[in-house]
Amino acid sequence: MMPPLTVIFGSYEAKKYDEGTWFINFMEGSQNLYLLEGEEKALLIDTGYGTNTLAAFVKNITDKPLLVANTHFHPDHAGGNGEFPSIILHHNWKADAGAVQPGPNLPFDISALPYPDYEKILLHDGDVIDLGSRKIRVLEICAHSNSSLAFLDEDHRFLICGDELEAAQVLLYPLSGSDEYYDLPWHLRLHRENMRKLKQLQPKIDHLLPNHNGFPISPDYIDRFIALVDAIFAGSAVIEDRLNHRFIEMDPIAPKLCRVKHNGVSFFVEKEKLLAVYGKGEL
């Protein structure tokens, strides 16, 4: 018998990383949220699918006034926003709003959450969230989504990077049909530009904290993803038709996708669009 959806999508486990930092893991270990506590406030980064159980779970960890932010406005990261009265998010969140609506992308009726019309507090590149003796710097790194933010904690020496950087694969295609036209070479160059931006911060970072799959991961993944884009344009990356990802394989667009990899990292992209740029240099 299949367990209830709230168990599948809302069985949270908190792991203490250091003083004032918790990793909140769920979805059979495949997804992470982060809770950062300062002297005055706490910051929850991402809200999952909207189980209406996350707010209560976090209250059992910290009693500090809670701020809540999204790494980006996709259903598995912002679906639970309505559990909270206000959300801090990218100023361009509306560009991804179609993906975070009641319907097939979400297993719950998020319109029934306590705060369906929650306040939206907009962030821009370089903004700082002050938790009291703990400042979190915000970085704009949009390629996987139109609304991606990274969160740099210099004192604790880690960067929370959402879905723009991870150990498994980064998705660079129109997610669930959210964009009819998708300029792959532009997104590849943008991703590399974002990684070069993060590379300037490498001396300040001991760990990268992605929101999916293995974590923490080494900052050298920044260099690997830069090299992957270069290898695609040079024609030296490896193209595989097998995705080896059971969730992505459920997406209607899956038959069009391939995995392109180099030096231990990979993208999921539309194969036809990849072949149009593969090995042809900078287009």
PDB file of C-alpha atoms in Angstrom:
ATOM      1  CA  MET A   1       0.000   0.000   0.000  1.00  0.00           C
ATOM      2  CA  MET A   2       1.326   3.444  -0.913  1.00  0.00           C
ATOM      3  CA  PRO A   3       1.873   5.722   2.106  1.00  0.00           C
ATOM      4  CA  PRO A   4      -0.089   9.000   2.347  1.00  0.00           C
ATOM      5  CA  LEU A   5       1.219  11.857   0.210  1.00  0.00           C
ATOM      6  CA  THR A   6       2.096  13.836   3.335  1.00  0.00           C
ATOM      7  CA  VAL A   7       4.460  11.021   4.298  1.00  0.00           C
ATOM      8  CA  ILE A   8       6.039  10.820   0.829  1.00  0.00           C
ATOM      9  CA  PHE A   9       6.541  14.583   0.500  1.00  0.00           C
ATOM     10  CA  GLY A  10       6.697  15.667   4.134  1.00  0.00           C
ATOM     11  CA  SER A  11       8.756  13.179   6.150  1.00  0.00           C
ATOM     12  CA  TYR A  12      11.370  15.695   7.267  1.00  0.00           C
ATOM     13  CA  GLU A  13      14.581  14.873   9.096  1.00  0.00           C
ATOM     14  CA  ALA A  14      16.760  17.633  10.571  1.00  0.00           C
ATOM     15  CA  LYS A  15      20.522  17.150  10.798  1.00  0.00           C
ATOM     16  CA  LYS A  16      22.587  19.684  12.719  1.00  0.00           C
ATOM     17  CA  TYR A  17      25.554  20.855  10.638  1.00  0.00           C
ATOM     18  CA  ASP A  18      27.086  23.336  13.065  1.00  0.00           C
ATOM     19  CA  GLU A  19      25.912  25.756  15.730  1.00  0.00           C
ATOM     20  CA  GLY A  20      22.813  27.415  14.301  1.00  0.00           C
ATOM     21  CA  THR A  21      22.655  25.432  11.025  1.00  0.00           C
ATOM     22  CA  TRP A  22      20.366  22.516  10.179  1.00  0.00           C
ATOM     23  CA  PHE A  23      19.971  20.489   7.012  1.00  0.00           C
ATOM     24  CA  ILE A  24      16.358  19.361   6.602  1.00  0.00           C
ATOM     25  CA  ASN A  25      16.200  16.324   4.349  1.00  0.00           C
ATOM     26  CA  PHE A  26      13.124  14.707   2.728  1.00  0.00           C
ATOM     27  CA  MET A  27      11.880  12.912  -0.418  1.00  0.00           C
ATOM     28  CA  GLU A  28      13.835   9.727   0.295  1.00  0.00           C
ATOM     29  CA  GLY A  29      16.984  11.777   0.811  1.00  0.00           C
ATOM     30  CA  SER A  30      16.800  13.468  -2.591  1.00  0.00           C
ATOM     31  CA  GLN A  31      15.880  16.986  -1.473  1.00  0.00           C
ATOM     32  CA  ASN A  32      17.145  19.425   1.141  1.00  0.00           C
ATOM     33  CA  LEU A  33      15.912  22.529   2.895  1.00  0.00           C
ATOM     34  CA  TYR A  34      18.157  24.656   5.103  1.00  0.00           C
ATOM     35  CA  LEU A  35      17.566  26.395   8.425  1.00  0.00           C
ATOM     36  CA  LEU A  36      20.010  29.071   9.572  1.00  0.00           C
ATOM     37  CA  GLU A  37      19.762  30.673  13.010  1.00  0.00           C
ATOM     38  CA  GLY A  38      21.314  33.969  14.122  1.00  0.00           C
ATOM     39  CA  GLU A  39      21.134  35.696  17.472  1.00  0.00           C
ATOM     40  CA  GLU A  40      17.872  37.463  16.608  1.00  0.00           C
ATOM     41  CA  LYS A  41      16.186  35.588  13.753  1.00  0.00           C
ATOM     42  CA  ALA A  42      16.173  32.309  11.859  1.00  0.00           C
ATOM     43  CA  LEU A  43      16.019  31.805   8.084  1.00  0.00           C
ATOM     44  CA  LEU A  44      14.358  28.820   6.392  1.00  0.00           C
ATOM     45  CA  ILE A  45      15.450  28.351   2.785  1.00  0.00           C
ATOM     46  CA  ASP A  46      12.818  26.659   0.604  1.00  0.00           C
ATOM     47  CA  THR A  47       9.428  25.241   1.548  1.00  0.00           C
ATOM     48  CA  GLY A  48       8.951  21.970  -0.337  1.00  0.00           C
ATOM     49  CA  TYR A  49       5.674  20.853  -1.886  1.00  0.00           C
ATOM     50  CA  GLY A  50       3.025  22.284   0.445  1.00  0.00           C
ATOM     51  CA  THR A  51       2.291  19.458   2.897  1.00  0.00           C
ATOM     52  CA  ASN A  52       1.184  21.968   5.566  1.00  0.00           C
ATOM     53  CA  THR A  53       3.509  20.208   8.021  1.00  0.00           C
ATOM     54  CA  LEU A  54       6.766  22.128   7.509  1.00  0.00           C
ATOM     55  CA  ALA A  55       5.987  25.188   9.648  1.00  0.00           C
ATOM     56  CA  ALA A  56       5.245  23.027  12.676  1.00  0.00           C
ATOM     57  CA  PHE A  57       8.386  20.961  12.072  1.00  0.00           C
ATOM     58  CA  VAL A  58      10.589  24.062  12.004  1.00  0.00           C
ATOM     59  CA  LYS A  59       9.020  25.403  15.208  1.00  0.00           C
ATOM     60  CA  ASN A  60      10.312  22.302  16.967  1.00  0.00           C
ATOM     61  CA  ILE A  61      13.875  23.290  16.012  1.00  0.00           C
ATOM     62  CA  THR A  62      13.942  27.052  16.640  1.00  0.00           C
ATOM     63  CA  ASP A  63      11.798  29.539  18.537  1.00  0.00           C
ATOM     64  CA  LYS A  64      13.456  32.554  16.877  1.00  0.00           C
ATOM     65  CA  PRO A  65      11.304  34.825  14.648  1.00  0.00           C
ATOM     66  CA  LEU A  66      11.352  33.074  11.289  1.00  0.00           C
ATOM     67  CA  LEU A  67      12.177  34.468   7.857  1.00  0.00           C
ATOM     68  CA  VAL A  68      11.477  32.227   4.859  1.00  0.00           C
ATOM     69  CA  ALA A  69      13.160  32.437   1.450  1.00  0.00           C
ATOM     70  CA  ASN A  70      13.109  30.531  -1.858  1.00  0.00           C
ATOM     71  CA  THR A  71      16.162  29.499  -3.851  1.00  0.00           C
ATOM     72  CA  HIS A  72      13.817  29.683  -6.852  1.00  0.00           C
ATOM     73  CA  PHE A  73      10.148  29.618  -7.726  1.00  0.00           C
ATOM     74  CA  HIS A  74       9.631  25.985  -8.731  1.00  0.00           C
ATOM     75  CA  PRO A  75       6.976  23.705  -7.181  1.00  0.00           C
ATOM     76  CA  ASP A  76       9.346  21.555  -5.110  1.00  0.00           C
ATOM     77  CA  HIS A  77      10.981  24.653  -3.594  1.00  0.00           C
ATOM     78  CA  ALA A  78       8.101  27.113  -3.289  1.00  0.00           C
ATOM     79  CA  GLY A  79       5.012  24.884  -3.099  1.00  0.00           C
ATOM     80  CA  GLY A  80       4.828  25.286   0.667  1.00  0.00           C
ATOM     81  CA  ASN A  81       5.148  29.071   0.673  1.00  0.00           C
ATOM     82  CA  GLY A  82       1.525  29.388   1.792  1.00  0.00           C
ATOM     83  CA  GLU A  83       2.396  27.839   5.151  1.00  0.00           C
ATOM     84  CA  PHE A  84       4.057  31.147   6.047  1.00  0.00           C
ATOM     85  CA  PRO A  85       2.772  34.758   6.151  1.00  0.00           C
ATOM     86  CA  SER A  86       5.644  36.167   4.061  1.00  0.00           C
ATOM     87  CA  ILE A  87       8.310  34.859   1.696  1.00  0.00           C
ATOM     88  CA  ILE A  88      11.613  36.370   0.549  1.00  0.00           C
ATOM     89  CA  LEU A  89      12.149  35.600  -3.136  1.00  0.00           C
ATOM     90  CA  HIS A  90      13.750  36.687  -6.395  1.00  0.00           C
ATOM     91  CA  HIS A  91      12.377  39.881  -7.919  1.00  0.00           C
ATOM     92  CA  ASN A  92      11.665  37.963 -11.154  1.00  0.00           C
ATOM     93  CA  TRP A  93       9.599  35.206  -9.499  1.00  0.00           C
ATOM     94  CA  LYS A  94       6.608  35.876 -11.771  1.00  0.00           C
ATOM     95  CA  ALA A  95       8.556  34.469 -14.726  1.00  0.00           C
ATOM     96  CA  ASP A  96       8.284  31.037 -13.062  1.00  0.00           C
ATOM     97  CA  ALA A  97       4.854  31.514 -11.466  1.00  0.00           C
ATOM     98  CA  GLY A  98       3.135  29.197 -13.936  1.00  0.00           C
ATOM     99  CA  ALA A  99       4.959  26.220 -12.433  1.00  0.00           C
ATOM    100  CA  VAL A 100       3.785  26.882  -8.851  1.00  0.00           C
ATOM    101  CA  GLN A 101       0.022  26.639  -9.172  1.00  0.00           C
ATOM    102  CA  PRO A 102      -2.505  24.062  -8.024  1.00  0.00           C
ATOM    103  CA  GLY A 103      -2.436  21.299 -10.626  1.00  0.00           C
ATOM    104  CA  PRO A 104      -0.299  18.428 -11.924  1.00  0.00           C
ATOM    105  CA  ASN A 105       3.008  19.951 -10.749  1.00  0.00           C
ATOM    106  CA  LEU A 106       1.923  19.837  -7.103  1.00  0.00           C
ATOM    107  CA  PRO A 107       0.461  16.898  -5.142  1.00  0.00           C
ATOM    108  CA  PHE A 108      -1.448  19.198  -2.732  1.00  0.00           C
ATOM    109  CA  ASP A 109      -4.002  21.975  -2.962  1.00  0.00           C
ATOM    110  CA  ILE A 110      -1.735  24.880  -2.046  1.00  0.00           C
ATOM    111  CA  SER A 111      -4.672  27.288  -2.230  1.00  0.00           C
ATOM    112  CA  ALA A 112      -5.875  25.680   1.018  1.00  0.00           C
ATOM    113  CA  LEU A 113      -2.682  26.517   2.934  1.00  0.00           C
ATOM    114  CA  PRO A 114      -2.985  29.049   5.794  1.00  0.00           C
ATOM    115  CA  TYR A 115      -1.512  31.978   3.818  1.00  0.00           C
ATOM    116  CA  PRO A 116      -2.367  31.503   0.115  1.00  0.00           C
ATOM    117  CA  ASP A 117      -1.863  35.248  -0.459  1.00  0.00           C
ATOM    118  CA  TYR A 118       1.387  35.481   1.479  1.00  0.00           C
ATOM    119  CA  GLU A 119       3.431  38.690   1.329  1.00  0.00           C
ATOM    120  CA  LYS A 120       6.269  38.647  -1.202  1.00  0.00           C
ATOM    121  CA  ILE A 121       9.512  40.393  -0.223  1.00  0.00           C
ATOM    122  CA  LEU A 122      11.688  40.832  -3.299  1.00  0.00           C
ATOM    123  CA  LEU A 123      15.452  40.299  -3.365  1.00  0.00           C
ATOM    124  CA  HIS A 124      18.122  41.488  -5.791  1.00  0.00           C
ATOM    125  CA  ASP A 125      21.729  40.526  -6.368  1.00  0.00           C
ATOM    126  CA  GLY A 126      23.927  41.691  -3.485  1.00  0.00           C
ATOM    127  CA  ASP A 127      21.157  42.087  -0.892  1.00  0.00           C
ATOM    128  CA  VAL A 128      21.959  40.966   2.652  1.00  0.00           C
ATOM    129  CA  ILE A 129      19.672  39.170   5.121  1.00  0.00           C
ATOM    130  CA  ASP A 130      20.717  40.045   8.683  1.00  0.00           C
ATOM    131  CA  LEU A 131      19.808  37.393  11.262  1.00  0.00           C
ATOM    132  CA  GLY A 132      21.684  39.120  14.089  1.00  0.00           C
ATOM    133  CA  SER A 133      25.450  38.498  14.164  1.00  0.00           C
ATOM    134  CA  ARG A 134      24.940  36.362  11.070  1.00  0.00           C
ATOM    135  CA  LYS A 135      24.599  37.957   7.640  1.00  0.00           C
ATOM    136  CA  ILE A 136      23.559  36.038   4.545  1.00  0.00           C
ATOM    137  CA  ARG A 137      24.530  37.539   1.192  1.00  0.00           C
ATOM    138  CA  VAL A 138      22.207  36.975  -1.758  1.00  0.00           C
ATOM    139  CA  LEU A 139      23.532  36.213  -5.254  1.00  0.00           C
ATOM    140  CA  GLU A 140      21.513  36.081  -8.474  1.00  0.00           C
ATOM    141  CA  ILE A 141      22.383  32.951 -10.507  1.00  0.00           C
ATOM    142  CA  CYS A 142      19.490  32.338 -12.935  1.00  0.00           C
ATOM    143  CA  ALA A 143      19.911  29.641 -15.579  1.00  0.00           C
ATOM    144  CA  HIS A 144      18.055  26.552 -14.348  1.00  0.00           C
ATOM    145  CA  SER A 145      15.185  28.910 -13.529  1.00  0.00           C
ATOM    146  CA  ASN A 146      14.320  32.569 -14.064  1.00  0.00           C
ATOM    147  CA  SER A 147      14.271  33.181 -10.316  1.00  0.00           C
ATOM    148  CA  SER A 148      17.364  31.487  -8.864  1.00  0.00           C
ATOM    149  CA  LEU A 149      19.195  32.837  -5.846  1.00  0.00           C
ATOM    150  CA  ALA A 150      22.233  31.564  -3.959  1.00  0.00           C
ATOM    151  CA  PHE A 151      22.802  32.343  -0.286  1.00  0.00           C
ATOM    152  CA  LEU A 152      26.357  32.919   0.940  1.00  0.00           C
ATOM    153  CA  ASP A 153      27.230  32.541   4.621  1.00  0.00           C
ATOM    154  CA  GLU A 154      30.817  33.787   4.825  1.00  0.00           C
ATOM    155  CA  ASP A 155      31.206  33.191   8.567  1.00  0.00           C
ATOM    156  CA  HIS A 156      30.123  29.558   8.257  1.00  0.00           C
ATOM    157  CA  ARG A 157      31.895  29.279   4.888  1.00  0.00           C
ATOM    158  CA  PHE A 158      29.185  27.696   2.760  1.00  0.00           C
ATOM    159  CA  LEU A 159      27.007  28.606  -0.216  1.00  0.00           C
ATOM    160  CA  ILE A 160      23.428  27.365  -0.617  1.00  0.00           C
ATOM    161  CA  CYS A 161      23.021  27.072  -4.390  1.00  0.00           C
ATOM    162  CA  GLY A 162      19.530  25.658  -5.085  1.00  0.00           C
ATOM    163  CA  ASP A 163      19.294  23.670  -8.321  1.00  0.00           C
ATOM    164  CA  GLU A 164      21.880  25.649 -10.281  1.00  0.00           C
ATOM    165  CA  LEU A 165      24.749  23.490  -9.048  1.00  0.00           C
ATOM    166  CA  GLU A 166      24.736  19.933  -7.714  1.00  0.00           C
ATOM    167  CA  ALA A 167      26.583  16.632  -7.754  1.00  0.00           C
ATOM    168  CA  ALA A 168      24.158  14.820 -10.055  1.00  0.00           C
ATOM    169  CA  GLN A 169      22.799  17.002 -12.859  1.00  0.00           C
ATOM    170  CA  VAL A 170      21.440  20.473 -13.556  1.00  0.00           C
ATOM    171  CA  LEU A 171      18.233  20.753 -15.585  1.00  0.00           C
ATOM    172  CA  LEU A 172      18.561  23.117 -18.536  1.00  0.00           C
ATOM    173  CA  TYR A 173      15.341  22.674 -20.491  1.00  0.00           C
ATOM    174  CA  PRO A 174      11.795  24.115 -20.419  1.00  0.00           C
ATOM    175  CA  LEU A 175      10.509  22.518 -17.249  1.00  0.00           C
ATOM    176  CA  SER A 176       7.096  20.873 -17.641  1.00  0.00           C
ATOM    177  CA  GLY A 177       6.472  22.901 -20.769  1.00  0.00           C
ATOM    178  CA  SER A 178       6.857  26.214 -18.951  1.00  0.00           C
ATOM    179  CA  ASP A 179       8.526  27.842 -21.990  1.00  0.00           C
ATOM    180  CA  GLU A 180       7.601  27.141 -25.600  1.00  0.00           C
ATOM    181  CA  TYR A 181      10.865  28.631 -26.819  1.00  0.00           C
ATOM    182  CA  TYR A 182      14.060  27.814 -24.983  1.00  0.00           C
ATOM    183  CA  ASP A 183      17.399  29.217 -26.161  1.00  0.00           C
ATOM    184  CA  LEU A 184      19.815  26.498 -25.052  1.00  0.00           C
ATOM    185  CA  PRO A 185      23.117  28.185 -26.112  1.00  0.00           C
ATOM    186  CA  TRP A 186      22.047  31.336 -24.248  1.00  0.00           C
ATOM    187  CA  HIS A 187      21.276  29.305 -21.115  1.00  0.00           C
ATOM    188  CA  LEU A 188      24.570  27.421 -21.376  1.00  0.00           C
ATOM    189  CA  ARG A 189      26.538  30.651 -21.599  1.00  0.00           C
ATOM    190  CA  LEU A 190      24.509  32.130 -18.762  1.00  0.00           C
ATOM    191  CA  HIS A 191      25.177  29.113 -16.561  1.00  0.00           C
ATOM    192  CA  ARG A 192      28.911  29.392 -17.234  1.00  0.00           C
ATOM    193  CA  GLU A 193      28.800  33.123 -16.489  1.00  0.00           C
ATOM    194  CA  ASN A 194      27.094  32.380 -13.166  1.00  0.00           C
ATOM    195  CA  MET A 195      29.714  29.774 -12.299  1.00  0.00           C
ATOM    196  CA  ARG A 196      32.486  32.254 -13.058  1.00  0.00           C
ATOM    197  CA  LYS A 197      30.747  34.666 -10.713  1.00  0.00           C
ATOM    198  CA  LEU A 198      30.731  32.022  -7.975  1.00  0.00           C
ATOM    199  CA  LYS A 199      34.340  31.090  -8.698  1.00  0.00           C
ATOM    200  CA  GLN A 200      35.403  34.516  -7.452  1.00  0.00           C
ATOM    201  CA  LEU A 201      33.990  33.488  -4.069  1.00  0.00           C
ATOM    202  CA  GLN A 202      35.728  30.108  -3.860  1.00  0.00           C
ATOM    203  CA  PRO A 203      38.315  31.290  -1.278  1.00  0.00           C
ATOM    204  CA  LYS A 204      35.396  32.069   1.051  1.00  0.00           C
ATOM    205  CA  ILE A 205      33.625  28.715   0.604  1.00  0.00           C
ATOM    206  CA  ASP A 206      34.415  25.334   2.127  1.00  0.00           C
ATOM    207  CA  HIS A 207      31.196  23.648   1.018  1.00  0.00           C
ATOM    208  CA  LEU A 208      28.446  24.001  -1.554  1.00  0.00           C
ATOM    209  CA  LEU A 209      24.960  23.086  -0.362  1.00  0.00           C
ATOM    210  CA  PRO A 210      22.653  22.134  -3.261  1.00  0.00           C
ATOM    211  CA  ASN A 211      18.969  21.395  -2.738  1.00  0.00           C
ATOM    212  CA  HIS A 212      19.000  17.971  -4.380  1.00  0.00           C
ATOM    213  CA  ASN A 213      21.035  14.811  -4.120  1.00  0.00           C
ATOM    214  CA  GLY A 214      24.413  14.681  -2.355  1.00  0.00           C
ATOM    215  CA  PHE A 215      25.409  17.443   0.055  1.00  0.00           C
ATOM    216  CA  PRO A 216      27.661  19.107   1.085  1.00  0.00           C
ATOM    217  CA  ILE A 217      29.769  19.049  -2.069  1.00  0.00           C
ATOM    218  CA  SER A 218      33.166  20.489  -2.890  1.00  0.00           C
ATOM    219  CA  PRO A 219      33.560  23.998  -4.364  1.00  0.00           C
ATOM    220  CA  ASP A 220      35.479  22.428  -7.254  1.00  0.00           C
ATOM    221  CA  TYR A 221      32.095  21.587  -8.787  1.00  0.00           C
ATOM    222  CA  ILE A 222      32.063  25.227  -9.868  1.00  0.00           C
ATOM    223  CA  ASP A 223      35.108  24.580 -12.067  1.00  0.00           C
ATOM    224  CA  ARG A 224      33.635  21.332 -13.368  1.00  0.00           C
ATOM    225  CA  PHE A 225      30.483  23.020 -14.614  1.00  0.00           C
ATOM    226  CA  ILE A 226      32.499  25.749 -16.320  1.00  0.00           C
ATOM    227  CA  ALA A 227      34.457  23.003 -18.074  1.00  0.00           C
ATOM    228  CA  LEU A 228      31.245  21.183 -19.026  1.00  0.00           C
ATOM    229  CA  VAL A 229      29.913  24.171 -20.960  1.00  0.00           C
ATOM    230  CA  ASP A 230      33.268  24.590 -22.680  1.00  0.00           C
ATOM    231  CA  ALA A 231      33.262  20.885 -23.597  1.00  0.00           C
ATOM    232  CA  ILE A 232      29.771  21.137 -25.110  1.00  0.00           C
ATOM    233  CA  PHE A 233      30.767  23.972 -27.423  1.00  0.00           C
ATOM    234  CA  ALA A 234      34.035  22.179 -28.226  1.00  0.00           C
ATOM    235  CA  GLY A 235      32.296  18.862 -28.945  1.00  0.00           C
ATOM    236  CA  SER A 236      34.197  16.854 -26.324  1.00  0.00           C
ATOM    237  CA  ALA A 237      31.381  16.217 -23.836  1.00  0.00           C
ATOM    238  CA  VAL A 238      29.680  12.801 -23.692  1.00  0.00           C
ATOM    239  CA  ILE A 239      26.022  12.558 -24.780  1.00  0.00           C
ATOM    240  CA  GLU A 240      23.869   9.802 -23.259  1.00  0.00           C
ATOM    241  CA  ASP A 241      20.238   9.063 -24.136  1.00  0.00           C
ATOM    242  CA  ARG A 242      19.613   7.205 -20.882  1.00  0.00           C
ATOM    243  CA  LEU A 243      18.623   9.651 -18.131  1.00  0.00           C
ATOM    244  CA  ASN A 244      18.839   7.349 -15.081  1.00  0.00           C
ATOM    245  CA  HIS A 245      16.475   9.567 -13.107  1.00  0.00           C
ATOM    246  CA  ARG A 246      13.071   8.115 -12.265  1.00  0.00           C
ATOM    247  CA  PHE A 247      11.393  11.443 -11.505  1.00  0.00           C
ATOM    248  CA  ILE A 248      12.598  13.222 -14.657  1.00  0.00           C
ATOM    249  CA  GLU A 249      11.641  10.159 -16.704  1.00  0.00           C
ATOM    250  CA  MET A 250       8.003  10.825 -15.650  1.00  0.00           C
ATOM    251  CA  ASP A 251       8.029  14.281 -17.258  1.00  0.00           C
ATOM    252  CA  PRO A 252       6.207  14.455 -20.623  1.00  0.00           C
ATOM    253  CA  ILE A 253       9.296  16.075 -22.139  1.00  0.00           C
ATOM    254  CA  ALA A 254      11.557  13.153 -21.115  1.00  0.00           C
ATOM    255  CA  PRO A 255      11.688  11.495 -24.601  1.00  0.00           C
ATOM    256  CA  LYS A 256      13.271  14.678 -25.961  1.00  0.00           C
ATOM    257  CA  LEU A 257      15.985  14.838 -23.293  1.00  0.00           C
ATOM    258  CA  CYS A 258      19.516  13.548 -23.021  1.00  0.00           C
ATOM    259  CA  ARG A 259      22.284  13.734 -20.459  1.00  0.00           C
ATOM    260  CA  VAL A 260      25.432  15.564 -21.558  1.00  0.00           C
ATOM    261  CA  LYS A 261      28.394  15.110 -19.234  1.00  0.00           C
ATOM    262  CA  HIS A 262      32.044  15.929 -18.736  1.00  0.00           C
ATOM    263  CA  ASN A 263      34.455  15.480 -15.831  1.00  0.00           C
ATOM    264  CA  GLY A 264      31.852  14.042 -13.462  1.00  0.00           C
ATOM    265  CA  VAL A 265      29.049  16.609 -13.920  1.00  0.00           C
ATOM    266  CA  SER A 266      26.141  16.798 -16.339  1.00  0.00           C
ATOM    267  CA  PHE A 267      23.149  18.682 -17.685  1.00  0.00           C
ATOM    268  CA  PHE A 268      19.775  17.399 -18.783  1.00  0.00           C
ATOM    269  CA  VAL A 269      18.972  19.187 -22.063  1.00  0.00           C
ATOM    270  CA  GLU A 270      16.830  18.704 -25.144  1.00  0.00           C
ATOM    271  CA  LYS A 271      18.929  16.541 -27.458  1.00  0.00           C
ATOM    272  CA  GLU A 272      17.866  18.228 -30.694  1.00  0.00           C
ATOM    273  CA  LYS A 273      18.839  21.643 -29.350  1.00  0.00           C
ATOM    274  CA  LEU A 274      22.105  20.272 -27.981  1.00  0.00           C
ATOM    275  CA  LEU A 275      23.132  18.787 -31.322  1.00  0.00           C
ATOM    276  CA  ALA A 276      22.530  22.154 -32.973  1.00  0.00           C
ATOM    277  CA  VAL A 277      25.378  23.682 -30.887  1.00  0.00           C
ATOM    278  CA  TYR A 278      27.523  20.657 -30.017  1.00  0.00           C
ATOM    279  CA  GLY A 279      31.065  21.064 -31.292  1.00  0.00           C
ATOM    280  CA  LYS A 280      30.344  24.298 -33.135  1.00  0.00           C
ATOM    281  CA  GLY A 281      32.087  26.714 -30.838  1.00  0.00           C
ATOM    282  CA  GLU A 282      30.480  29.839 -29.432  1.00  0.00           C
ATOM    283  CA  LEU A 283      27.236  30.560 -31.251  1.00  0.00           C
TER     284      LEU A 283
END
